[in-house]
Short mmCIF file of C-alpha atoms in Angstrom, two decimals:
data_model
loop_
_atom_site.label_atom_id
_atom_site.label_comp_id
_atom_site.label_asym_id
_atom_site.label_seq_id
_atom_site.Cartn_x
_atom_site.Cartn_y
_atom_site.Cartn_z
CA UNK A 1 54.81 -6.76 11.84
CA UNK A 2 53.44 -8.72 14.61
CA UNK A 3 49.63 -8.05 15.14
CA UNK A 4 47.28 -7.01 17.63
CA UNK A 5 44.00 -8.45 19.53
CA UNK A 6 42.15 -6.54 21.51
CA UNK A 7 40.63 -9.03 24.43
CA UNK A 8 39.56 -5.55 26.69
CA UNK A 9 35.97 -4.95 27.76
CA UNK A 10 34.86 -8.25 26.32
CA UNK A 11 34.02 -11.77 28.67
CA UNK A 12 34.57 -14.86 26.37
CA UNK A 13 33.88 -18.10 27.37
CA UNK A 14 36.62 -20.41 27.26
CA UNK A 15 35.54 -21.48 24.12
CA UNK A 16 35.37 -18.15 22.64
CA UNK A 17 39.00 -17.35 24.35
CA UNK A 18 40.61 -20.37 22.40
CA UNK A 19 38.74 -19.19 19.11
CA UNK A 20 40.43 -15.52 19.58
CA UNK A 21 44.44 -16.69 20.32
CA UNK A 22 47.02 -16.95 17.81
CA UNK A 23 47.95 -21.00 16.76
CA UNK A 24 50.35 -22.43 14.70
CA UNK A 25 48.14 -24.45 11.78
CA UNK A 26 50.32 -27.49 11.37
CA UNK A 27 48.57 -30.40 9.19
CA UNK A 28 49.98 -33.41 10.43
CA UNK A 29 47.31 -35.27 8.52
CA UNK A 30 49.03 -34.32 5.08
CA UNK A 31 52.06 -35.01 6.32
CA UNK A 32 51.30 -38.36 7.68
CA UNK A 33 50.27 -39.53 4.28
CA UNK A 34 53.51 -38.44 3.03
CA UNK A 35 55.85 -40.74 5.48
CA UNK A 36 53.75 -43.48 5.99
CA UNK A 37 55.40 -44.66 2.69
CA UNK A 38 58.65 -43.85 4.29
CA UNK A 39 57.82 -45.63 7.18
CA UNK A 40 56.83 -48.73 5.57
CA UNK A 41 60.25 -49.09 3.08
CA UNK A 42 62.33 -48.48 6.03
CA UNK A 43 60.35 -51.82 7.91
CA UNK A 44 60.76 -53.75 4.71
CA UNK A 45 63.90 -52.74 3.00
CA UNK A 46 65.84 -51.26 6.41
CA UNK A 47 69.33 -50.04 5.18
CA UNK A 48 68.63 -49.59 1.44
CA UNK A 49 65.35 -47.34 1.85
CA UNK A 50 67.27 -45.36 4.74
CA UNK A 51 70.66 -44.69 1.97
CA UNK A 52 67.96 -43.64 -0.99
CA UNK A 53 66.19 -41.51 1.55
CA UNK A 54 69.66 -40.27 2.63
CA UNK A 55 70.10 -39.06 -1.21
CA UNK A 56 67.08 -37.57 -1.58
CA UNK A 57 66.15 -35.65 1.28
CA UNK A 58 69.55 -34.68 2.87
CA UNK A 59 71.93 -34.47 -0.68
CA UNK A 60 74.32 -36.98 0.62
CA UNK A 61 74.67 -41.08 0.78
CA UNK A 62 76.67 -41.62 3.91
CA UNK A 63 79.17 -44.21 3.66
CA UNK A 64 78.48 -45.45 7.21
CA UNK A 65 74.70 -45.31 8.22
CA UNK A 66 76.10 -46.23 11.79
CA UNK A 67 78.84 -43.42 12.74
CA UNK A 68 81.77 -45.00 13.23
CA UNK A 69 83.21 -44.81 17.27
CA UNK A 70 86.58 -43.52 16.16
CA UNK A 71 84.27 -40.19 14.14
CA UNK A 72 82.39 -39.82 17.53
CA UNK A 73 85.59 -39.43 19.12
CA UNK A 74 87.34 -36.98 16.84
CA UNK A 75 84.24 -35.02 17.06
CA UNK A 76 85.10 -34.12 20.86
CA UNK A 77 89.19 -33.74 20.17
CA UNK A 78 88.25 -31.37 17.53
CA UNK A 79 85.54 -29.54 19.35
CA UNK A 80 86.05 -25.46 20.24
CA UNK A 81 87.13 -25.39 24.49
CA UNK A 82 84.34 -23.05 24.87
CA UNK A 83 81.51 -24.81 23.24
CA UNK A 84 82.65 -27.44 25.28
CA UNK A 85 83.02 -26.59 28.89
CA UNK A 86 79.85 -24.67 27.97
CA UNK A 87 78.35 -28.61 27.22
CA UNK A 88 79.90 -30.11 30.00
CA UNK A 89 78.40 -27.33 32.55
CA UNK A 90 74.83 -27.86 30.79
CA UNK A 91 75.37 -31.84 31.02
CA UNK A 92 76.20 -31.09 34.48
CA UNK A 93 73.46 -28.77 35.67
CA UNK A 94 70.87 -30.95 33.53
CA UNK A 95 71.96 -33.80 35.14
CA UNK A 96 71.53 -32.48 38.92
CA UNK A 97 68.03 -32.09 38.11
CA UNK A 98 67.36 -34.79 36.82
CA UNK A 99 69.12 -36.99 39.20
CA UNK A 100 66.22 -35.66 41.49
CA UNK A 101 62.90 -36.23 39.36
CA UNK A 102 62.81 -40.22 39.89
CA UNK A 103 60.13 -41.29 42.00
CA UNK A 104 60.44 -43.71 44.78
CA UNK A 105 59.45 -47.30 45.15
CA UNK A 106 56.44 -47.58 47.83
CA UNK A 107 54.59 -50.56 49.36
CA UNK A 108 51.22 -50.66 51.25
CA UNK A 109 50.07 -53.21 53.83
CA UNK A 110 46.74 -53.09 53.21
CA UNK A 111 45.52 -55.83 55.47
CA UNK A 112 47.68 -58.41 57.40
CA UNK A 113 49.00 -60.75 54.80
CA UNK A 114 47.98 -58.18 52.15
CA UNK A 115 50.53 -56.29 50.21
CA UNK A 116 50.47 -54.09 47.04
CA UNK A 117 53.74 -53.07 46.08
CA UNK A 118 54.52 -50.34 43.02
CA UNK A 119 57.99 -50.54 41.03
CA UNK A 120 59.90 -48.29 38.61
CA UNK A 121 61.39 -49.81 35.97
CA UNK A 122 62.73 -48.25 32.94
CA UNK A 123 62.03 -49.20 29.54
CA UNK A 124 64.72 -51.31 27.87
CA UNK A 125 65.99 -49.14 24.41
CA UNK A 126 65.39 -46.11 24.09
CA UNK A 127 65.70 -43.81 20.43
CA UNK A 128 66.73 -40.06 20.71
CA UNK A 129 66.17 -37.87 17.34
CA UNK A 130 67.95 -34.55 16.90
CA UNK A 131 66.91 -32.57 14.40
CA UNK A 132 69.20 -31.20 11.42
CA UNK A 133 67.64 -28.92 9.60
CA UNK A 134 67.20 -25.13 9.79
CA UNK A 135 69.62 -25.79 12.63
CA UNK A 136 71.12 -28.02 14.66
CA UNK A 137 70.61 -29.39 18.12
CA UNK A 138 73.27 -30.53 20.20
CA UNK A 139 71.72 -29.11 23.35
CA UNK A 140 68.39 -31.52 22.50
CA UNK A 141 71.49 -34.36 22.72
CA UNK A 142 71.64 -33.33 26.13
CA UNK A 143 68.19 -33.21 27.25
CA UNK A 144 67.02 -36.30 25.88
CA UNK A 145 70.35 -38.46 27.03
CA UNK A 146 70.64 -37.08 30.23
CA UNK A 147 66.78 -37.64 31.12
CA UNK A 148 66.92 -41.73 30.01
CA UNK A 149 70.46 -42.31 31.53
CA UNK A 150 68.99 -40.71 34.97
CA UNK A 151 65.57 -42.82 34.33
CA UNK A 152 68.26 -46.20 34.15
CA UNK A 153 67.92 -46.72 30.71
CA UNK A 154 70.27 -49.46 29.33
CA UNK A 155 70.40 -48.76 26.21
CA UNK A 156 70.62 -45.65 23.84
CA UNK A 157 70.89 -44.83 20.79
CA UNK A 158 70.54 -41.21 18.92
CA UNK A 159 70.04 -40.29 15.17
CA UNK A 160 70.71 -37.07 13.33
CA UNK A 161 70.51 -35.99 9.98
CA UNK A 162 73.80 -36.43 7.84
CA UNK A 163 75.50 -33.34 6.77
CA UNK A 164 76.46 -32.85 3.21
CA UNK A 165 79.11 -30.42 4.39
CA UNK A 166 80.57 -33.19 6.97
CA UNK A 167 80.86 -36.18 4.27
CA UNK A 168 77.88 -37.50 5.18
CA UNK A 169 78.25 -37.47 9.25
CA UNK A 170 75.98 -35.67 11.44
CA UNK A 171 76.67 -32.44 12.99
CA UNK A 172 79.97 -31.97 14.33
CA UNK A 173 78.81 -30.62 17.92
CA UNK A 174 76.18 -33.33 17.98
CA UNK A 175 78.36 -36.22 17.62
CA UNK A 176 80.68 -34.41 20.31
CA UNK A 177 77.91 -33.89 22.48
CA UNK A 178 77.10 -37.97 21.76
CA UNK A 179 80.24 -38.47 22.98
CA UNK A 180 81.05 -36.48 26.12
CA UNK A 181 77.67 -38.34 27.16
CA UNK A 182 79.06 -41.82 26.58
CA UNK A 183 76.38 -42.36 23.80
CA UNK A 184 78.45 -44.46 20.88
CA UNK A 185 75.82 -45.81 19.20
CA UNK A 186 75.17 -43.01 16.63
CA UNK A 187 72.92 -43.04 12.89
CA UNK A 188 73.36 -40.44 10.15
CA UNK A 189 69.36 -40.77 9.84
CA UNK A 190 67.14 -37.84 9.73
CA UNK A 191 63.40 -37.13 9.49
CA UNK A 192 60.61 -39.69 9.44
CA UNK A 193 63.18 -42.34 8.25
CA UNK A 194 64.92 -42.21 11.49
CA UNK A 195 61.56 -42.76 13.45
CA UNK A 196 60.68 -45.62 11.18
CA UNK A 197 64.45 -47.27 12.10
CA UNK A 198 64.16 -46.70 15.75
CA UNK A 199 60.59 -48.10 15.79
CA UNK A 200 60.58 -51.11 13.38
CA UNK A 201 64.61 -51.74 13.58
CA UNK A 202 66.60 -51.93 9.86
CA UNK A 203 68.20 -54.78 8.14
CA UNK A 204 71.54 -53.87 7.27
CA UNK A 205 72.55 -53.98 3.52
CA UNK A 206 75.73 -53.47 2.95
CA UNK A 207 79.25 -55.42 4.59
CA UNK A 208 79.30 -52.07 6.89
CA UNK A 209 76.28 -52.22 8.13
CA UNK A 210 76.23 -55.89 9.34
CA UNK A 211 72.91 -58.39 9.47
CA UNK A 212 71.18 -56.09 11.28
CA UNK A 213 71.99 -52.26 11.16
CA UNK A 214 69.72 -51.11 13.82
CA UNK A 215 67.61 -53.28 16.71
CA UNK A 216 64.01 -51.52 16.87
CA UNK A 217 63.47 -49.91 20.25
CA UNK A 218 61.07 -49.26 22.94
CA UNK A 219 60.45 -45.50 22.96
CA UNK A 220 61.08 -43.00 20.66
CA UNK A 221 61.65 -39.05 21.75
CA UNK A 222 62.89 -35.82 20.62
CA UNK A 223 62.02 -32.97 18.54
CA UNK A 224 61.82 -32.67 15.11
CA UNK A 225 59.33 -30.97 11.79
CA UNK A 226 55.91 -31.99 10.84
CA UNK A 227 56.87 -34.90 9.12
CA UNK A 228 58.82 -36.10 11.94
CA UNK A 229 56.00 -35.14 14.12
CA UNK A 230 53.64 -37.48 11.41
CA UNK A 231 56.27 -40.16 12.02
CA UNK A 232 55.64 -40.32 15.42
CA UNK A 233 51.85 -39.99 14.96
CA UNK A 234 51.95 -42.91 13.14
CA UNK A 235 54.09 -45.25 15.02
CA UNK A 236 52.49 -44.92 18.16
CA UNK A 237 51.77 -48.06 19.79
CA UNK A 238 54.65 -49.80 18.03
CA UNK A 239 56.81 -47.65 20.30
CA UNK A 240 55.89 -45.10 23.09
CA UNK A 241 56.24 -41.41 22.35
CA UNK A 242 57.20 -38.18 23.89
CA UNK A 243 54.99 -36.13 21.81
CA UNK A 244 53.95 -34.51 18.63
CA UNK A 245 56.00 -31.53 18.76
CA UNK A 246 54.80 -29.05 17.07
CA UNK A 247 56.55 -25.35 16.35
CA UNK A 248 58.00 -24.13 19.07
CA UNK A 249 56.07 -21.29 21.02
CA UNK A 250 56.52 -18.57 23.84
CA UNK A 251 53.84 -16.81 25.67
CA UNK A 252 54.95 -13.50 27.71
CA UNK A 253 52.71 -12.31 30.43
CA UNK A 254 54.10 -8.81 31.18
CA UNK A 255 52.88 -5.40 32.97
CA UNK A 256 53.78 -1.89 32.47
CA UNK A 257 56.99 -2.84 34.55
CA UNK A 258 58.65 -5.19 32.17
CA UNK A 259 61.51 -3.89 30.04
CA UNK A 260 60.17 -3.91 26.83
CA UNK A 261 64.27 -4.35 25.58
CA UNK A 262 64.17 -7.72 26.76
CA UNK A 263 60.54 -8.89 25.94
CA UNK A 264 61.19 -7.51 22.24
CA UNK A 265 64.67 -9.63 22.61
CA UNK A 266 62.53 -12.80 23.60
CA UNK A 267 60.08 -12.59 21.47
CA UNK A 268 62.88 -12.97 18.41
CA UNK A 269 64.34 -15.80 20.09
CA UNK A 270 61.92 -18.05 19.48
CA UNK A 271 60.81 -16.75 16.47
CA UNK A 272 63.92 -17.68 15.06
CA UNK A 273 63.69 -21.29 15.67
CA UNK A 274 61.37 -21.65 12.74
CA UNK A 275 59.32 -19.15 10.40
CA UNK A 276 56.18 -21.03 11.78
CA UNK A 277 57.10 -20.59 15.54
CA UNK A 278 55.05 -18.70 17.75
CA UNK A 279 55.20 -15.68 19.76
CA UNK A 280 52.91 -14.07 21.82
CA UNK A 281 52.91 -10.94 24.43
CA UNK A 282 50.10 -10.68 26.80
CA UNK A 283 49.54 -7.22 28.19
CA UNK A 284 47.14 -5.14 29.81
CA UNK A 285 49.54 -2.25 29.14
CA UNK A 286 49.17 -0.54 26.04
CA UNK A 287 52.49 1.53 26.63
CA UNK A 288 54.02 -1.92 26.84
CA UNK A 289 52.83 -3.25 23.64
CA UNK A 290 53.84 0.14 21.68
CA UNK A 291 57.29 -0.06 23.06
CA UNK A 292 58.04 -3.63 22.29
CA UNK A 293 56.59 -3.67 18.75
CA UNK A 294 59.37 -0.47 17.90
CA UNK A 295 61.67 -2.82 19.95
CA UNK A 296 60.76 -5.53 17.58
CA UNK A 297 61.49 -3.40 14.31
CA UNK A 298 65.11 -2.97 15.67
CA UNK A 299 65.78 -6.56 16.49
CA UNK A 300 64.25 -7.54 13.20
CA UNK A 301 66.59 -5.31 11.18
CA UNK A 302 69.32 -6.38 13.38
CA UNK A 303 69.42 -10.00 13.80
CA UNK A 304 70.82 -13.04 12.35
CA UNK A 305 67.85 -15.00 10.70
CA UNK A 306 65.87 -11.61 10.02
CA UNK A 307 63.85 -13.17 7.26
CA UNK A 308 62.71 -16.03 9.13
CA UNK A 309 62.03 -14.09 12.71
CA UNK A 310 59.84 -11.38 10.24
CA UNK A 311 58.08 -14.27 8.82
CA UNK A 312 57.30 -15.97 12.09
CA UNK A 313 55.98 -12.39 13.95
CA UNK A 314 53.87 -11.53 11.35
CA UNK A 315 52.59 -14.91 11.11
CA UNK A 316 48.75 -15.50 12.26
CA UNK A 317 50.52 -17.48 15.07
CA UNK A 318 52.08 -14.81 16.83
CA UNK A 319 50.31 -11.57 18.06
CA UNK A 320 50.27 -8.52 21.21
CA UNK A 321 46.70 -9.82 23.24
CA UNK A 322 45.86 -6.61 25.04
CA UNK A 323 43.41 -7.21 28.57
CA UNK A 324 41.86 -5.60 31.23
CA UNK A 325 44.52 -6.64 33.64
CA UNK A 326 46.58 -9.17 34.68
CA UNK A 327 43.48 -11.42 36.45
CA UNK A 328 42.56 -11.63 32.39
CA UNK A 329 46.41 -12.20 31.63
CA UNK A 330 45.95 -15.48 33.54
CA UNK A 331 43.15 -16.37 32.07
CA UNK A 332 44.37 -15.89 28.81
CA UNK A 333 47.87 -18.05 29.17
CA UNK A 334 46.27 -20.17 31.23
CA UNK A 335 43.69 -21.20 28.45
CA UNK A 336 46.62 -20.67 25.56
CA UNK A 337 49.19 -23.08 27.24
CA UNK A 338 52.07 -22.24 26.26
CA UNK A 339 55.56 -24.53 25.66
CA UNK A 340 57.26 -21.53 27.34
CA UNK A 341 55.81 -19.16 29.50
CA UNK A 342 58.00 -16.06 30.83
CA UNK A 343 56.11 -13.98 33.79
CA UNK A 344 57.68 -10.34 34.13
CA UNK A 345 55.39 -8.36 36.21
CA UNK A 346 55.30 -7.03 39.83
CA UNK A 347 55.81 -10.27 42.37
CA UNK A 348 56.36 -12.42 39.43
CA UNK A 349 56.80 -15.41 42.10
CA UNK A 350 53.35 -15.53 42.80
CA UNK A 351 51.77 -14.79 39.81
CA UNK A 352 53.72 -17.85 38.46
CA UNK A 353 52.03 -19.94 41.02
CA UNK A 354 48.46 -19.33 39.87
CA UNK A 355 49.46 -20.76 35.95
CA UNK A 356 47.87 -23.69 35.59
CA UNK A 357 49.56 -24.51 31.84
CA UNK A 358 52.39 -24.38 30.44
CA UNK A 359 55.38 -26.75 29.68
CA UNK A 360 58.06 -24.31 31.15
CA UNK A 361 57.09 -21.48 33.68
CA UNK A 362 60.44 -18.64 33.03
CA UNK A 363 59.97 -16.43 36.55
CA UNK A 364 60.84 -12.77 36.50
CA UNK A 365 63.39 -10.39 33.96
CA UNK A 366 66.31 -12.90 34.84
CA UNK A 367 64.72 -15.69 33.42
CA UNK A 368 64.88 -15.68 30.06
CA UNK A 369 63.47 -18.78 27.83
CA UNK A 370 67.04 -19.06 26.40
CA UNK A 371 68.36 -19.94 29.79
CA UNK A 372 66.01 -22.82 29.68
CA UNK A 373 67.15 -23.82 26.60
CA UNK A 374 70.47 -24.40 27.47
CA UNK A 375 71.72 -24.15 31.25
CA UNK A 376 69.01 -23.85 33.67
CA UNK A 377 69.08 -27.62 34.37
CA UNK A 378 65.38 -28.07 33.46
CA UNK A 379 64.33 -30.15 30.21
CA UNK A 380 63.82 -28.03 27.30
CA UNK A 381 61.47 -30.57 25.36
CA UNK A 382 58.56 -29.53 26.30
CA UNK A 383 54.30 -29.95 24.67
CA UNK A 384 53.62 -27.99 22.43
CA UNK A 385 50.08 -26.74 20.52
CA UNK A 386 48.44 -26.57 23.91
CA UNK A 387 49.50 -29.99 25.30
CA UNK A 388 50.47 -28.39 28.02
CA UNK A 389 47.12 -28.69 29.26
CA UNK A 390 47.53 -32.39 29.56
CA UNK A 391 51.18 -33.43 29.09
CA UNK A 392 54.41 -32.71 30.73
CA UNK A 393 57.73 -31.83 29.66
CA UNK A 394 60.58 -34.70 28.98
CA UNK A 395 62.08 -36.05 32.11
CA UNK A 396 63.29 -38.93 34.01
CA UNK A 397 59.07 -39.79 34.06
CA UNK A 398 59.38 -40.23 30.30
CA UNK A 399 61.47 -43.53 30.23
CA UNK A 400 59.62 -45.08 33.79
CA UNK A 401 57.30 -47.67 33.92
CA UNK A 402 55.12 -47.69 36.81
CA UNK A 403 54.28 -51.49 37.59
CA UNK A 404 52.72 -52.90 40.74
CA UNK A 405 53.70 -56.02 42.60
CA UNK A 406 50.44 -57.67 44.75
CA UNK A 407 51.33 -60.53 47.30
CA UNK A 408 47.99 -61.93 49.52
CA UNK A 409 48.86 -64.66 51.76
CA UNK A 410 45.60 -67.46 52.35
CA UNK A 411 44.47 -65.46 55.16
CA UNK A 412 44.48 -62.11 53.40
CA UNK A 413 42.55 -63.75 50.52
CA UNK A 414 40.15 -66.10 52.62
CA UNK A 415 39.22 -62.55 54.14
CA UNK A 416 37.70 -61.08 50.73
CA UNK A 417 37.00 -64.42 48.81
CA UNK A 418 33.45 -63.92 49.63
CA UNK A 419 33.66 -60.12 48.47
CA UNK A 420 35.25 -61.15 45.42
CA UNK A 421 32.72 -63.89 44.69
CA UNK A 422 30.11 -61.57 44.80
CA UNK A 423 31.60 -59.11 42.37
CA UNK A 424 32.31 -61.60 39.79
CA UNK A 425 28.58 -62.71 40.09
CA UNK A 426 26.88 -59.14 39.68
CA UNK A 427 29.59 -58.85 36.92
CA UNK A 428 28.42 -61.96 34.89
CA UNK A 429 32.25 -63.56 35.24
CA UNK A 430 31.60 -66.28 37.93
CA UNK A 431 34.72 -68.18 36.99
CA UNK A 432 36.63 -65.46 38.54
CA UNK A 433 34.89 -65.99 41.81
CA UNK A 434 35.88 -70.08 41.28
CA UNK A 435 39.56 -69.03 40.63
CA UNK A 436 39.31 -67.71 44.49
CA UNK A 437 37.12 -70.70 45.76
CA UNK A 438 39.32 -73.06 44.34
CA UNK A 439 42.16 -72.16 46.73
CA UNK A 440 39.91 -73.31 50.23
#
């Protein structure tokens, strides 16, 4: 059963505080040695490494490493009326958001003559992994597609792992999902293989497949295990990132008010992602804590992937942090970081508003993580392993370029050609100050 920590009566530096919470120990160093192999076949051998890989990892060789537009298309004829309008209201309500997180365009006159201007432009290709494993994703479809279409993205493509079950085709929702987005350009490629194919692009090898099965992209996103997380690691600087995701985590920071049904119910949400994902209650009520962890024996008994939520509460990643009070709450999630962070105390609202990390802030009983997941309209990729601290969430951000346009006329540079000569001197680079002086 989950553990305890007992943070009360004690002051801890920050550097103590980090020592004392509950993390995930993923070694994406091991795992990088393991795919950089992979990696490295799929750049030289492209459509024959990603077919062996196909064999070996998954069980099955698909016939078509590219899905085929007519499959995409059945997937959605064939797909269950409430799954779908469920999709197309989470498309919808994802996409509202998103519509609003581009930034504008702005240009400064900073002298007569002198203009700096600063563009958006979005990155040309763009990959999208969904993962295929202990489950399936097509709500990550979503999140990633929606976010590059609204950033102006030209072109997209998404890979999933093929299903041995589904004659070697990825997920039936995720290919429908694929489609109700207007994404046709669809691999049965999972794990590190697929980041190698987005990243380095794949000779095709077979009549199917053509001369070239896959053009290498731009930027690679989306979640995925350790060794898709190595993948990443690894390519970086071939191909921008979103992030090494790690397993996925939720911090709650709850007083004696909360409902101790629903933070029990929370908790085992996210603990069922993945038998390493975190969960974590912060407290300083001790009735609280007592009353979720009997809540938690219930829910254990009682739900789906029992063996894997068990695994993941009693894990060293996951624990009840008891405090003084909720000043020490703050301090705690603050320093922890959490992907998801649900507030359910008195004036949740403004507690919220001192956090000062977290990928996702969840605001009050109503606000479950799970809501977040799916249909809130906010991104539900979000840093993990205390990136927070540094990184945001997946957005429209993620696929923008930020580059700036300068126009000086003669008189705006004749005005600082002196200034600029004298720089370049105290620098040791006079040839920049000639570049100026040439022009008079």
């Amino acid at each position: 059963m989950i553990s305890r920590i007992d943070l009360r009566g004690r002051e801890l530096s920050r550097r103590e505080l980090l020592a004392e919470l509950p993390r995930a120990e993923v070694d994406v160093e091991h795992a990088g040695a393991v795919v950089a192999p992979i990696l490295d076949a799929v750049r030289t051998r492209g459509a024959v490494a990603l077919r062996e890989y196909a064999e070996r990892f998954d069980g099955v060789r698909p016939a078509r490493l590219r899905v085929a537009a007519q499959d995409v298309a059945a997937a959605v004829d064939a797909l269950d009326p409430d799954v779908r309008e469920a999709l197309e209201e989470t498309i919808r309500r994802v996409r509202e958001v998103h519509s609003a997180q581009r930034p504008d365009d702005f240009t400064v006159q900073v002298a007569p003559g002198a203009q700096v201007r600063q563009r958006w432009l979005p990155v040309r290709r763009v990959g999208l992994y969904v993962p295929g494993g202990l489950a399936v994703y097509p709500s990550s479809v979503v999140m990633n597609v929606v976010a590059a279409q609204e950033a102006g993205v030209g072109s997209l493509a998404v890979a999933s792992p093929p299903q041995k079950d589904s004659d070697g085709l990825p997920d039936a929702v995720v290919l429908a999902t694929c489609a109700l987005l207007g994404v046709d350009e669809v691999y049965a490629v999972g794990g590190a293989q697929a980041i190698g194919m987005f990243a380095y692009g794949a000779a095709g090898a077979e009549e199917v497949d053509g001369e070239t099965l896959c053009e290498p992209v731009d930027v690679v996103t989306g979640p995925g295990n350790v060794y898709v997380a190595a993948a990443k690691r690894l390519v970086r600087g071939v191909v921008g990132i979103d992030a090494e995701a790690g397993p996925t985590e939720i911090a709650i920071l709850a007083d004696a008010t909360a409902d101790p049904v629903h933070v029990a119910a929370d908790l085992v949400s996210q603990a069922e992602h993945d038998p390493l994902a975190a969960a974590v209650l912060v407290t300083p009520s001790v009735e609280l804590a007592g009353a979720v962890e009997a809540k938690l024996v219930d829910r254990i008994d009682s739900t789906f992937h029992r063996g894997r939520v068990a695994t993941a509460l009693d894990g060293s990643q996951s624990a009840i942090v008891l405090v003084d009070d909720l000043e020490a709450g703050l301090d705690v999630v603050n320093a922890y970081g959490a992907e998801h962070l649900e507030i359910q105390t008195v004036d949740a609202a403004a507690v919220a508003e001192r956090v000062t990390s977290a990928g996702a802030i969840f605001v009050g009983a109503y606000s479950p993580v799970s809501l977040g997941d799916y249909m809130a309209g906010s991104n539900h990729v979000l840093p993990t392993g205390g990136c927070a601290h540094f990184a945001s969430g997946l957005g429209v951000h993620s696929f923008l370029r930020a580059v700036q346009v300068i126009e000086y006329d003669a008189d705006a540079l004749g005005q600082v050609a002196d200034r600029i000569v004298a720089l370049a001197d105290a620098e040791g680079l006079p040839a920049h100050g000639e570049a100026v002086r040439a022009r008079f």
